[in-house]
Amino acid sequence: MTGLSARTLSRIRLAMAAAMVWGGALCGSASAVSAQQLNATAGQATGVDLVATARAVSMRDIYARSLYLHVRANPTKLDDPTFYANFVIFLLNESPDFKCDKAFANEFEKRDFFTQAFAIKPQIAAAVNGVTIPQRFDIAFSIQTGNYDFTTATLPFADVATVGARNELSTRVSESNQTQYCARNILRGTEVSSQEFPWSFDVVTEGEEQHTYGGNGKFFPFGGSMNLSDSDARILFERFGRKLYAIVSYSVLAANDGHALLQIIPTDGQMFGLAADAVVRVKTHAHPTMSQVNYLDFSNPLHLAIPAIGLTADTRFEQDGFRAVGKGTSRTRGTGITAGQVLPVSGSAAVGNSSFVVRLATGPAYAPKYLTLFGDVDFEKVTGTSVPVSGVVEVIDPSDADRQALNHRNFTAFTGSFSPGGETRPEPAAPSSKLDQSSIIPTTDPAEAETAN
């Protein structure tokens, strides 16, 4: 925060004292603490640049996106001292390495901090209004199917779960308990309440109905089952087992009714089977009026790193709409005595607006390793030469089939990047059959493609 003149600071302090009534925070005796002691230590809050932090809050996080949309739609909210004080505490907790228990050295420092925080409210408001907020986001789902019903030709979904997503939908979108506890702790002893702030938003459907938690709610547009011929069901079981996947793109329609409500609508989606060499479309969802088919360009060289298993991979994919297949090489970590192995890798990917699911196969023929990656683009860090990606990877052991059937999950983190370029691809024409099994064959060897470029 910038420095203020003595006259301005004095006037703001008087206004602050009247508005926020920091009586409980000032119950100590000033004569008991010398000026030297006050200046000897400083809490972490005093070192936070609130304006810069407000600009840097990640809009990949669904709660932060909801809160900023709420403020934009209700600009007078920041004029409410209680709301603003809690918003400042939210910003403090968005600052890297900030620890709430070390926020302030004493109550005088706390009072001066909030006094100056109120002085820069116009700059905070400008920062909130200037941040780019995507109204559209993707969620990847893992679907475990149940037993096929031959009498009704129905395939039920035994379990539908979001995987690796920063945007998990349930009945509420909430800020972390740690931040809420911090607000209660900082405001304790004052007449400012931490309860009168939207620490959570109730999620409602397009028809403004309350969201029902779980895969059968209206936020998973494929419902809780699907009708499928027994021949198509047989293909799915033989090719992909009991696992299906989906990527759904959602749009935020409203967070602006003055209450803590968030209206979210599924606009586009694909349900698919995924193998190391193919992607099969099982079902498509398109909103009748809000559909905006748009896919990541997944056709550029992609580098992946999975530190927990000592694996890196370089691949290149051919893409057609939401589907892509590719190949490349992987390298395992050496032992210090032996060098790491360089092995071939093949894979397929299903791609959304900002998320993707990739199935990779690598390793020697006698001990193949299968990996399923759930990731998304870190669009806030995209540069002219790199598009960072990150997410979680599920390591699948083929010999562990029974545990996999019980939905056993063995997740670890991955990072990576690919080079930007090309244009987003429109959705191909709808398939004539229930299952779209048309193949995508890589037309170029990755090494030849690199040479050609």
PDB file of N, CA, C and O in Angstrom, residues 170-172 201-205 207-212 219 261:
ATOM      1  N   SER A 170     -20.839 -29.229  -6.597  1.00  0.00           N
ATOM      2  CA  SER A 170     -21.684 -29.894  -5.624  1.00  0.00           C
ATOM      3  C   SER A 170     -22.805 -28.918  -5.295  1.00  0.00           C
ATOM      4  O   SER A 170     -23.104 -28.022  -6.080  1.00  0.00           O
ATOM      5  N   THR A 171     -23.448 -29.095  -4.158  1.00  0.00           N
ATOM      6  CA  THR A 171     -24.556 -28.201  -3.816  1.00  0.00           C
ATOM      7  C   THR A 171     -24.066 -26.791  -3.519  1.00  0.00           C
ATOM      8  O   THR A 171     -24.835 -25.842  -3.617  1.00  0.00           O
ATOM      9  N   ARG A 172     -22.798 -26.663  -3.157  1.00  0.00           N
ATOM     10  CA  ARG A 172     -22.231 -25.344  -2.853  1.00  0.00           C
ATOM     11  C   ARG A 172     -20.826 -25.235  -3.407  1.00  0.00           C
ATOM     12  O   ARG A 172     -20.106 -26.221  -3.536  1.00  0.00           O
ATOM     13  N   PHE A 201     -21.330 -20.221  -2.120  1.00  0.00           N
ATOM     14  CA  PHE A 201     -22.404 -19.880  -3.044  1.00  0.00           C
ATOM     15  C   PHE A 201     -23.248 -21.124  -3.286  1.00  0.00           C
ATOM     16  O   PHE A 201     -22.715 -22.209  -3.562  1.00  0.00           O
ATOM     17  N   ASP A 202     -24.563 -20.975  -3.162  1.00  0.00           N
ATOM     18  CA  ASP A 202     -25.459 -22.072  -3.506  1.00  0.00           C
ATOM     19  C   ASP A 202     -25.523 -22.196  -5.020  1.00  0.00           C
ATOM     20  O   ASP A 202     -25.732 -21.206  -5.731  1.00  0.00           O
ATOM     21  N   VAL A 203     -25.334 -23.409  -5.513  1.00  0.00           N
ATOM     22  CA  VAL A 203     -25.304 -23.651  -6.952  1.00  0.00           C
ATOM     23  C   VAL A 203     -26.709 -24.014  -7.423  1.00  0.00           C
ATOM     24  O   VAL A 203     -27.355 -24.905  -6.854  1.00  0.00           O
ATOM     25  N   VAL A 204     -27.186 -23.327  -8.463  1.00  0.00           N
ATOM     26  CA  VAL A 204     -28.509 -23.607  -9.006  1.00  0.00           C
ATOM     27  C   VAL A 204     -28.406 -23.905 -10.492  1.00  0.00           C
ATOM     28  O   VAL A 204     -27.448 -23.524 -11.158  1.00  0.00           O
ATOM     29  N   THR A 205     -29.414 -24.594 -11.002  1.00  0.00           N
ATOM     30  CA  THR A 205     -29.439 -24.999 -12.397  1.00  0.00           C
ATOM     31  C   THR A 205     -29.948 -23.858 -13.269  1.00  0.00           C
ATOM     32  O   THR A 205     -30.266 -22.770 -12.788  1.00  0.00           O
ATOM     33  N   GLY A 207     -32.739 -23.645 -14.564  1.00  0.00           N
ATOM     34  CA  GLY A 207     -34.090 -23.304 -14.125  1.00  0.00           C
ATOM     35  C   GLY A 207     -34.125 -22.775 -12.708  1.00  0.00           C
ATOM     36  O   GLY A 207     -35.197 -22.712 -12.091  1.00  0.00           O
ATOM     37  N   GLU A 208     -32.955 -22.430 -12.157  1.00  0.00           N
ATOM     38  CA  GLU A 208     -32.795 -21.878 -10.807  1.00  0.00           C
ATOM     39  C   GLU A 208     -33.224 -22.864  -9.732  1.00  0.00           C
ATOM     40  O   GLU A 208     -33.629 -22.484  -8.639  1.00  0.00           O
ATOM     41  N   GLU A 209     -33.121 -24.152 -10.044  1.00  0.00           N
ATOM     42  CA  GLU A 209     -33.385 -25.181  -9.053  1.00  0.00           C
ATOM     43  C   GLU A 209     -32.095 -25.520  -8.323  1.00  0.00           C
ATOM     44  O   GLU A 209     -31.017 -25.421  -8.880  1.00  0.00           O
ATOM     45  N   GLN A 210     -32.227 -25.922  -7.067  1.00  0.00           N
ATOM     46  CA  GLN A 210     -31.055 -26.279  -6.280  1.00  0.00           C
ATOM     47  C   GLN A 210     -30.378 -27.500  -6.889  1.00  0.00           C
ATOM     48  O   GLN A 210     -31.043 -28.446  -7.301  1.00  0.00           O
ATOM     49  N   HIS A 211     -29.060 -27.444  -6.953  1.00  0.00           N
ATOM     50  CA  HIS A 211     -28.307 -28.566  -7.511  1.00  0.00           C
ATOM     51  C   HIS A 211     -28.417 -29.784  -6.609  1.00  0.00           C
ATOM     52  O   HIS A 211     -28.360 -29.678  -5.389  1.00  0.00           O
ATOM     53  N   THR A 212     -28.585 -30.947  -7.212  1.00  0.00           N
ATOM     54  CA  THR A 212     -28.595 -32.209  -6.480  1.00  0.00           C
ATOM     55  C   THR A 212     -27.223 -32.830  -6.584  1.00  0.00           C
ATOM     56  O   THR A 212     -26.728 -33.068  -7.680  1.00  0.00           O
ATOM     57  N   PHE A 219     -26.431 -31.278 -13.376  1.00  0.00           N
ATOM     58  CA  PHE A 219     -25.144 -30.721 -13.774  1.00  0.00           C
ATOM     59  C   PHE A 219     -24.271 -31.745 -14.492  1.00  0.00           C
ATOM     60  O   PHE A 219     -23.248 -31.400 -15.038  1.00  0.00           O
ATOM     61  N   LEU A 261     -25.894 -16.837  -4.831  1.00  0.00           N
ATOM     62  CA  LEU A 261     -26.342 -17.885  -5.736  1.00  0.00           C
ATOM     63  C   LEU A 261     -25.480 -17.880  -6.987  1.00  0.00           C
ATOM     64  O   LEU A 261     -25.084 -16.827  -7.477  1.00  0.00           O
TER      65      LEU A 261
END
